[in-house]
């Protein structure tokens, strides 16, 4: 899938009501935000990502990268997904223009927030439902707080742009 296809037909778009974990990140570069949900399952004795979904108040590139990322992390363990960089998450879409690099980094940040928001020690069967608000706007109104498993992170602005 190339960038145009991912923009025209984003995958895994929307809230996941039965998610195990969720992460929300805002970009200080553009003010956009992305929220990403993760659901785990047991497979062959390993806890792997069953599915992921996202909402975005972001540009089309962020939507395309989030779409690709939610596809790429399926079947991976939490640790494997944590090792994926923004470049890896967007790699199938082709190289991003320099002014769009931060869009991919915002998606990577949301993925990390979601992955780190859920303890690896919690068995899938006993993981409680995620107490999150219904929309990304709720996360925006709660920005700066950590409520339940919702982890909101505002990334560092690169020194070269401050
Ligand atoms: Fe804000 Fe791309 S310009 S996420």
Coordinates of N, CA, C and O and ligand atoms in Angstrom, one line a residue:
X1 N 0.9 -1.2 0.0 CA 0.0 0.0 0.0 C 0.9 1.2 0.0 O 1.8 1.3 0.8
X2 N 0.6 2.2 -0.9 CA 1.4 3.4 -0.9 C 0.7 4.5 -0.1 O -0.4 4.3 0.4
X3 N 1.3 5.6 -0.1 CA 0.8 6.7 0.8 C -0.6 7.1 0.3 O -1.5 7.4 1.1
X4 N -0.8 7.3 -1.0 CA -2.1 7.7 -1.5 C -3.2 6.7 -1.2 O -4.3 7.1 -0.8
X5 N -2.9 5.4 -1.3 CA -3.9 4.4 -1.0 C -4.2 4.4 0.5 O -5.4 4.3 0.9
X6 N -3.2 4.6 1.3 CA -3.4 4.6 2.8 C -4.3 5.8 3.2 O -5.1 5.8 4.1
X7 N -4.1 6.9 2.5 CA -4.9 8.2 2.8 C -6.3 8.0 2.3 O -7.2 8.3 3.0
X8 N -6.4 7.4 1.1 CA -7.8 7.2 0.6 C -8.6 6.1 1.3 O -9.8 6.2 1.4
X9 N -7.9 5.1 1.8 CA -8.6 4.0 2.5 C -7.9 3.6 3.7 O -7.4 2.5 3.8
X10 N -8.0 4.4 4.8 CA -7.3 4.1 6.0 C -7.9 2.9 6.7 O -9.1 2.7 6.7
X11 N -7.0 2.0 7.2 CA -7.5 0.8 7.9 C -7.5 1.1 9.4 O -6.8 1.9 10.0
X12 N -8.4 0.4 10.1 CA -8.5 0.4 11.6 C -8.7 1.7 12.2 O -8.2 2.1 13.2
X13 N -9.6 2.5 11.5 CA -9.9 3.8 11.9 C -11.1 3.7 12.9 O -12.1 3.1 12.6
X14 N -11.0 4.3 14.1 CA -12.1 4.4 15.0 C -11.7 3.9 16.4 O -10.7 3.2 16.6
X15 N -12.6 4.2 17.3 CA -12.4 3.8 18.7 C -12.6 2.3 18.9 O -13.4 1.7 18.2
X16 N -11.8 1.7 19.8 CA -12.0 0.3 20.1 C -12.5 0.2 21.6 O -11.7 0.6 22.5
X17 N -13.7 -0.1 21.7 CA -14.3 -0.1 23.1 C -13.8 -1.2 24.0 O -13.9 -1.0 25.2
X18 N -13.3 -2.3 23.5 CA -12.8 -3.3 24.4 C -11.3 -3.4 24.4 O -10.8 -4.5 24.7
X19 N -10.7 -2.3 24.2 CA -9.2 -2.3 24.2 C -8.6 -2.6 25.5 O -9.2 -2.3 26.6
X20 N -7.4 -3.2 25.5 CA -6.7 -3.4 26.8 C -5.9 -2.1 27.1 O -5.5 -2.0 28.3
X21 N -5.5 -1.3 26.2 CA -4.7 -0.2 26.4 C -4.9 0.9 25.4 O -5.3 0.6 24.3
X22 N -4.6 2.1 25.8 CA -4.7 3.2 24.8 C -3.7 4.3 25.1 O -3.3 4.5 26.3
X23 N -3.2 4.9 24.1 CA -2.2 6.0 24.2 C -2.6 7.2 23.3 O -3.1 7.0 22.2
X24 N -2.4 8.4 23.8 CA -2.7 9.6 23.1 C -1.5 10.5 23.1 O -0.9 10.7 24.2
X25 N -1.1 11.0 22.0 CA 0.1 11.9 21.9 C -0.2 13.1 21.0 O -0.9 12.9 20.0
X26 N 0.2 14.2 21.4 CA 0.1 15.4 20.6 C 1.4 15.9 20.1 O 2.5 15.7 20.8
X27 N 1.4 16.5 18.9 CA 2.7 17.0 18.4 C 2.8 18.5 18.7 O 1.9 19.3 18.3
X28 N 3.9 18.9 19.3 CA 4.2 20.3 19.5 C 4.5 21.0 18.3 O 4.4 22.3 18.2
X29 N 4.8 20.3 17.2 CA 5.1 21.0 15.9 C 3.9 21.5 15.2 O 4.0 22.6 14.6
X30 N 2.8 20.8 15.3 CA 1.6 21.2 14.5 C 0.3 21.3 15.3 O -0.7 21.7 14.8
X31 N 0.4 20.8 16.6 CA -0.8 20.8 17.4 C -1.8 19.7 17.1 O -2.9 19.6 17.7
X32 N -1.4 18.7 16.2 CA -2.3 17.6 16.0 C -2.1 16.5 17.0 O -1.2 16.6 17.8
X33 N -3.1 15.6 17.1 CA -3.1 14.5 18.0 C -3.5 13.2 17.4 O -4.2 13.2 16.4
X34 N -3.0 12.2 18.0 CA -3.4 10.8 17.5 C -3.6 9.9 18.8 O -2.9 10.1 19.7
X35 N -4.6 9.1 18.7 CA -4.9 8.2 19.8 C -5.0 6.8 19.2 O -5.6 6.6 18.2
X36 N -4.3 5.9 20.0 CA -4.2 4.5 19.4 C -4.6 3.5 20.5 O -4.2 3.6 21.6
X37 N -5.5 2.6 20.1 CA -5.9 1.5 21.0 C -5.3 0.2 20.6 O -5.1 -0.1 19.4
X38 N -5.1 -0.7 21.7 CA -4.5 -2.0 21.4 C -5.3 -3.0 22.2 O -5.6 -2.8 23.3
X39 N -5.5 -4.2 21.5 CA -6.1 -5.3 22.1 C -5.1 -6.5 22.0 O -4.6 -6.8 20.9
X40 N -4.9 -7.2 23.1 CA -4.0 -8.4 23.1 C -4.7 -9.7 23.0 O -5.9 -9.7 23.3
X41 N -4.0 -10.7 22.7 CA -4.6 -12.1 22.7 C -3.4 -13.0 23.0 O -2.2 -12.7 22.8
X42 N -3.8 -14.2 23.4 CA -2.8 -15.3 23.6 C -2.6 -16.1 22.4 O -3.7 -16.5 21.8
X43 N -1.4 -16.3 21.9 CA -1.2 -17.2 20.7 C 0.1 -18.0 20.9 O 1.2 -17.4 21.1
X44 N 0.0 -19.3 20.9 CA 1.1 -20.2 21.1 C 1.9 -19.8 22.3 O 3.1 -19.8 22.3
X45 N 1.2 -19.5 23.4 CA 1.8 -19.3 24.7 C 2.4 -17.9 24.8 O 3.0 -17.6 25.8
X46 N 2.2 -17.1 23.8 CA 2.7 -15.7 23.9 C 1.6 -14.7 23.8 O 0.5 -15.0 23.2
X47 N 1.8 -13.6 24.5 CA 0.8 -12.5 24.4 C 1.1 -11.6 23.3 O 2.2 -11.0 23.2
X48 N 0.3 -11.6 22.3 CA 0.6 -10.8 21.1 C -0.6 -9.8 20.8 O -1.7 -9.9 21.4
X49 N -0.3 -8.8 20.0 CA -1.3 -7.8 19.6 C -2.3 -8.4 18.7 O -1.9 -8.9 17.6
X50 N -3.5 -8.5 19.1 CA -4.6 -9.0 18.3 C -5.1 -8.0 17.3 O -5.2 -8.3 16.1
X51 N -5.3 -6.8 17.7 CA -5.7 -5.7 16.8 C -5.4 -4.4 17.4 O -5.2 -4.2 18.6
X52 N -5.4 -3.4 16.6 CA -5.2 -2.0 17.0 C -6.0 -1.1 16.1 O -6.3 -1.4 15.0
X53 N -6.4 0.1 16.7 CA -7.2 1.0 16.0 C -6.7 2.4 16.4 O -6.0 2.6 17.4
X54 N -7.2 3.4 15.7 CA -6.7 4.8 16.0 C -7.8 5.8 15.6 O -8.7 5.6 14.8
X55 N -7.7 7.0 16.3 CA -8.4 8.2 15.9 C -7.3 9.3 15.7 O -6.3 9.2 16.4
X56 N -7.6 10.2 14.8 CA -6.5 11.2 14.6 C -7.2 12.6 14.3 O -8.1 12.7 13.5
X57 N -6.7 13.6 15.1 CA -6.9 14.9 14.7 C -5.5 15.3 14.1 O -4.7 16.0 14.7
X58 N -5.3 14.8 12.9 CA -4.0 15.1 12.3 C -4.0 15.2 10.8 O -5.1 15.1 10.2
X59 N -2.9 15.4 10.2 CA -2.9 15.5 8.8 C -3.1 14.1 8.1 O -3.1 13.1 8.8
X60 N -3.1 14.1 6.8 CA -3.4 12.9 6.1 C -2.2 11.9 6.2 O -2.3 10.7 6.3
X61 N -1.0 12.5 6.4 CA 0.2 11.6 6.5 C 0.1 10.9 7.9 O 0.4 9.7 7.9
X62 N -0.3 11.6 8.9 CA -0.4 10.9 10.2 C -1.5 9.8 10.2 O -1.3 8.7 10.7
X63 N -2.6 10.1 9.5 CA -3.6 9.1 9.3 C -3.1 7.8 8.5 O -3.3 6.7 8.9
X64 N -2.3 8.1 7.5 CA -1.7 7.0 6.7 C -0.8 6.2 7.5 O -0.8 5.0 7.4
X65 N 0.1 6.9 8.2 CA 1.1 6.1 9.0 C 0.4 5.4 10.2 O 0.8 4.2 10.4
X66 N -0.6 6.0 10.8 CA -1.3 5.3 11.9 C -2.0 4.0 11.3 O -2.1 3.0 11.9
X67 N -2.6 4.2 10.1 CA -3.2 3.1 9.4 C -2.2 1.9 9.2 O -2.5 0.8 9.5
X68 N -1.1 2.3 8.7 CA 0.0 1.3 8.4 C 0.5 0.7 9.7 O 0.7 -0.5 9.8
X69 N 0.7 1.5 10.7 CA 1.2 1.0 12.0 C 0.3 0.0 12.6 O 0.7 -1.0 13.1
X70 N -1.0 0.3 12.6 CA -2.0 -0.6 13.2 C -2.0 -2.0 12.5 O -2.4 -3.0 13.1
X71 N -1.7 -2.0 11.2 CA -1.6 -3.2 10.5 C -0.3 -4.0 10.8 O -0.3 -5.2 11.0
X72 N 0.8 -3.2 10.9 CA 2.2 -3.8 11.0 C 2.3 -4.5 12.4 O 3.1 -5.4 12.5
X73 N 1.7 -3.9 13.4 CA 1.9 -4.5 14.8 C 1.1 -5.7 15.1 O 1.3 -6.3 16.1
X74 N 0.2 -6.0 14.3 CA -0.7 -7.2 14.5 C 0.2 -8.4 14.6 O 1.1 -8.7 13.8
X75 N 0.0 -9.2 15.7 CA 0.7 -10.5 15.8 C 2.0 -10.3 16.5 O 2.7 -11.3 16.8
X76 N 2.4 -9.1 16.8 CA 3.7 -8.9 17.5 C 3.5 -8.8 19.0 O 2.4 -8.5 19.4
X77 N 4.5 -9.2 19.7 CA 4.5 -9.0 21.2 C 4.6 -7.5 21.5 O 5.1 -6.7 20.6
X78 N 4.3 -7.2 22.7 CA 4.5 -5.8 23.2 C 6.0 -5.3 23.0 O 6.2 -4.2 22.5
X79 N 6.9 -6.2 23.3 CA 8.3 -5.9 23.2 C 8.7 -5.7 21.8 O 9.5 -4.8 21.4
X80 N 8.2 -6.5 20.9 CA 8.5 -6.4 19.5 C 8.0 -5.1 18.9 O 8.7 -4.4 18.1
X81 N 6.8 -4.8 19.3 CA 6.2 -3.5 18.8 C 6.9 -2.3 19.3 O 7.0 -1.3 18.6
X82 N 7.4 -2.4 20.6 CA 8.1 -1.2 21.2 C 9.4 -0.9 20.4 O 9.9 0.2 20.5
X83 N 9.9 -1.9 19.7 CA 11.2 -1.7 19.0 C 11.0 -1.1 17.7 O 12.0 -0.7 17.0
X84 N 9.8 -0.9 17.2 CA 9.5 -0.4 15.9 C 9.6 1.2 15.9 O 9.0 1.8 16.7
X85 N 10.4 1.7 15.0 CA 10.7 3.1 15.0 C 9.6 3.7 14.0 O 8.9 3.0 13.3
X86 N 9.5 5.1 14.1 CA 8.6 5.8 13.2 C 8.9 5.4 11.7 O 8.0 5.3 10.9
X87 N 10.2 5.3 11.4 CA 10.6 5.0 10.0 C 10.1 3.6 9.6 O 9.7 3.4 8.5
X88 N 10.2 2.7 10.5 CA 9.7 1.3 10.2 C 8.2 1.3 10.1 O 7.7 0.6 9.2
X89 N 7.5 2.1 10.9 CA 6.1 2.1 10.9 C 5.5 2.7 9.6 O 4.5 2.3 9.1
X90 N 6.3 3.6 9.0 CA 5.9 4.2 7.7 C 6.6 3.7 6.5 O 6.2 4.1 5.4
X91 N 7.5 2.8 6.7 CA 8.4 2.3 5.6 C 7.6 1.8 4.4 O 7.9 2.2 3.2
X92 N 6.5 1.0 4.6 CA 5.8 0.5 3.4 C 5.2 1.6 2.6 O 4.8 1.4 1.4
X93 N 5.0 2.8 3.2 CA 4.4 3.9 2.4 C 5.3 4.7 1.6 O 5.0 5.6 0.8
X94 N 6.6 4.4 1.8 CA 7.7 5.1 1.0 C 8.2 6.2 1.9 O 7.6 6.5 3.0
X95 N 9.3 6.8 1.5 CA 9.9 7.9 2.3 C 9.0 9.1 2.5 O 8.3 9.5 1.5
X96 N 8.9 9.6 3.7 CA 8.1 10.8 4.0 C 8.9 12.0 3.7 O 10.1 12.1 4.0
X97 N 8.3 13.1 3.2 CA 9.0 14.3 3.0 C 9.5 14.9 4.4 O 8.8 14.6 5.4
X98 N 10.6 15.6 4.4 CA 11.2 16.0 5.7 C 10.1 16.7 6.5 O 10.1 16.5 7.8
X99 N 9.3 17.5 6.0 CA 8.3 18.3 6.8 C 7.2 17.4 7.4 O 6.4 17.9 8.2
X100 N 7.2 16.1 7.0 CA 6.2 15.2 7.5 C 6.8 14.1 8.4 O 6.0 13.2 8.8
X101 N 8.1 14.2 8.7 CA 8.7 13.2 9.5 C 8.0 13.2 10.9 O 7.8 12.2 11.5
X102 N 7.7 14.4 11.4 CA 7.1 14.5 12.8 C 5.7 13.8 12.8 O 5.3 13.4 13.9
X103 N 5.1 13.7 11.7 CA 3.7 13.1 11.7 C 3.9 11.6 12.0 O 3.1 11.0 12.8
X104 N 4.9 10.9 11.4 CA 5.2 9.5 11.8 C 5.7 9.4 13.2 O 5.3 8.4 13.9
X105 N 6.5 10.4 13.7 CA 7.0 10.3 15.1 C 5.8 10.4 16.1 O 5.8 9.8 17.1
X106 N 4.8 11.2 15.7 CA 3.6 11.3 16.6 C 2.9 10.0 16.7 O 2.5 9.6 17.8
X107 N 2.8 9.3 15.6 CA 2.2 7.9 15.6 C 3.0 7.0 16.4 O 2.5 6.2 17.3
X108 N 4.3 7.0 16.3 CA 5.2 6.2 17.1 C 5.0 6.5 18.6 O 4.9 5.6 19.4
X109 N 4.9 7.8 18.9 CA 4.7 8.2 20.3 C 3.4 7.6 20.8 O 3.3 7.1 22.0
X110 N 2.3 7.7 20.0 CA 1.0 7.1 20.5 C 1.1 5.6 20.7 O 0.5 5.1 21.6
X111 N 1.8 5.0 19.8 CA 2.0 3.5 19.9 C 2.7 3.2 21.2 O 2.3 2.3 21.9
X112 N 3.8 3.9 21.4 CA 4.6 3.7 22.7 C 3.7 3.9 23.9 O 3.8 3.2 24.9
X113 N 3.0 5.0 23.9 CA 2.1 5.3 25.0 C 1.1 4.2 25.3 O 0.9 3.8 26.4
X114 N 0.6 3.7 24.2 CA -0.4 2.6 24.4 C 0.3 1.3 24.9 O -0.2 0.6 25.7
X115 N 1.4 1.0 24.3 CA 2.2 -0.2 24.7 C 2.6 -0.1 26.2 O 2.6 -1.0 26.9
X116 N 3.1 1.1 26.6 CA 3.6 1.2 27.9 C 2.5 1.5 28.9 O 2.7 1.3 30.1
X117 N 1.3 1.8 28.5 CA 0.2 2.0 29.4 C -0.4 0.7 29.9 O -1.2 0.8 30.8
X118 N 0.1 -0.4 29.4 CA -0.5 -1.7 29.8 C 0.6 -2.6 30.3 O 1.6 -2.8 29.6
X119 N 0.5 -3.0 31.5 CA 1.6 -3.9 32.1 C 1.7 -5.2 31.4 O 0.7 -5.9 31.1
X120 N 2.9 -5.5 31.1 CA 3.2 -6.8 30.4 C 2.9 -8.0 31.3 O 2.7 -9.1 30.8
X121 N 2.8 -7.7 32.6 CA 2.6 -8.8 33.5 C 1.2 -9.2 33.7 O 0.8 -10.2 34.3
X122 N 0.3 -8.3 33.2 CA -1.2 -8.6 33.3 C -1.6 -9.6 32.3 O -1.5 -9.3 31.1
X123 N -2.1 -10.7 32.8 CA -2.6 -11.7 31.8 C -3.8 -11.1 31.0 O -4.6 -10.3 31.5
X124 N -3.9 -11.6 29.8 CA -5.0 -11.0 28.9 C -6.3 -11.2 29.5 O -7.2 -10.4 29.6
X125 N -6.5 -12.4 30.1 CA -7.9 -12.8 30.6 C -8.3 -11.9 31.8 O -9.5 -11.7 32.0
X126 N -7.3 -11.4 32.5 CA -7.7 -10.6 33.7 C -7.5 -9.1 33.5 O -7.7 -8.3 34.4
X127 N -7.1 -8.7 32.3 CA -6.9 -7.3 32.0 C -8.2 -6.6 32.0 O -9.2 -7.0 31.3
X128 N -8.4 -5.6 32.9 CA -9.7 -4.9 32.9 C -10.0 -4.1 31.6 O -9.0 -3.7 30.9
X129 N -11.2 -3.8 31.4 CA -11.5 -2.9 30.3 C -10.9 -1.6 30.5 O -10.8 -1.1 31.6
X130 N -10.5 -0.9 29.4 CA -9.9 0.4 29.6 C -10.9 1.5 29.9 O -11.8 1.7 29.1
X131 N -10.7 2.2 31.0 CA -11.7 3.2 31.3 C -11.3 4.5 30.6 O -10.7 5.4 31.1
X132 N -11.7 4.6 29.4 CA -11.3 5.8 28.6 C -12.6 6.5 28.1 O -13.7 5.9 28.0
X133 N -12.5 7.7 27.8 CA -13.6 8.5 27.2 C -13.9 8.0 25.8 O -13.1 7.4 25.2
X134 N -15.0 8.4 25.3 CA -15.5 7.9 24.0 C -14.8 8.6 22.9 O -14.8 8.0 21.8
X135 N -14.2 9.7 23.1 CA -13.7 10.4 21.9 C -12.3 11.0 22.2 O -11.9 11.1 23.3
X136 N -11.6 11.3 21.1 CA -10.3 12.0 21.3 C -10.5 13.3 21.9 O -9.6 13.8 22.7
X137 N -11.6 14.0 21.8 CA -11.9 15.3 22.4 C -11.8 15.1 23.9 O -11.4 16.0 24.6
X138 N -12.2 14.0 24.4 CA -12.2 13.8 25.9 C -10.7 13.8 26.3 O -10.4 14.3 27.4
X139 N -9.9 13.1 25.5 CA -8.4 13.1 25.8 C -7.9 14.5 25.8 O -7.0 14.9 26.7
X140 N -8.3 15.3 24.9 CA -7.8 16.7 24.8 C -8.2 17.4 26.0 O -7.4 18.2 26.6
X141 N -9.4 17.2 26.5 CA -9.9 18.0 27.7 C -9.2 17.5 28.9 O -9.1 18.2 29.9
X142 N -8.6 16.3 28.9 CA -7.9 15.8 30.0 C -6.4 15.9 29.9 O -5.7 15.3 30.6
X143 N -6.0 16.6 28.9 CA -4.5 16.7 28.6 C -3.8 17.2 29.8 O -4.2 18.1 30.5
X144 N -2.7 16.5 30.0 CA -1.9 16.9 31.2 C -2.1 16.0 32.3 O -1.4 15.9 33.3
X145 N -3.2 15.2 32.3 CA -3.5 14.3 33.4 C -3.3 12.9 32.9 O -3.3 12.6 31.7
X146 N -3.2 11.9 33.8 CA -3.2 10.5 33.5 C -4.4 9.9 34.2 O -4.4 10.0 35.4
X147 N -5.3 9.4 33.5 CA -6.5 8.8 34.1 C -6.6 7.4 33.6 O -6.7 7.1 32.5
X148 N -6.7 6.5 34.6 CA -6.8 5.1 34.2 C -5.6 4.7 33.4 O -4.5 5.0 33.7
X149 N -5.9 4.1 32.3 CA -4.8 3.6 31.4 C -4.6 4.6 30.3 O -3.8 4.3 29.4
X150 N -5.2 5.7 30.3 CA -5.0 6.7 29.3 C -3.7 7.5 29.6 O -3.6 8.1 30.7
X151 N -2.8 7.4 28.7 CA -1.5 8.1 28.9 C -1.4 9.1 27.9 O -1.4 8.8 26.7
X152 N -1.2 10.4 28.3 CA -1.1 11.5 27.4 C 0.3 12.0 27.4 O 0.7 12.4 28.5
X153 N 0.9 12.1 26.3 CA 2.3 12.5 26.2 C 2.4 13.6 25.2 O 1.9 13.5 24.1
X154 N 3.1 14.7 25.6 CA 3.4 15.7 24.6 C 4.9 15.6 24.3 O 5.7 15.7 25.2
X155 N 5.2 15.4 23.0 CA 6.5 15.1 22.7 C 7.4 16.4 22.8 O 6.9 17.5 22.9
X156 N 8.7 16.1 22.9 CA 9.7 17.2 23.0 C 9.8 17.9 21.6 O 9.8 17.2 20.6
X157 N 9.9 19.2 21.6 CA 10.1 19.9 20.4 C 11.6 19.8 20.1 O 12.4 20.1 20.9
X158 N 12.0 19.4 18.8 CA 13.4 19.4 18.5 C 14.1 20.7 18.8 O 13.5 21.8 18.5
X159 N 15.3 20.7 19.3 CA 16.0 21.9 19.6 C 16.1 22.8 18.4 O 16.1 24.1 18.5
X160 N 16.3 22.2 17.2 CA 16.5 23.0 16.0 C 15.3 23.8 15.6 O 15.4 24.8 14.8
X161 N 14.1 23.5 16.2 CA 12.9 24.2 15.8 C 12.4 25.1 16.9 O 11.3 25.7 16.8
X162 N 13.1 25.2 18.0 CA 12.6 26.0 19.1 C 13.1 27.4 19.0 O 13.9 27.7 18.2
Ligands
LIG1 FE1 0.5 17.5 12.1 FE2 1.2 15.9 10.2 S1 1.2 18.0 10.1 S2 0.5 15.4 12.2

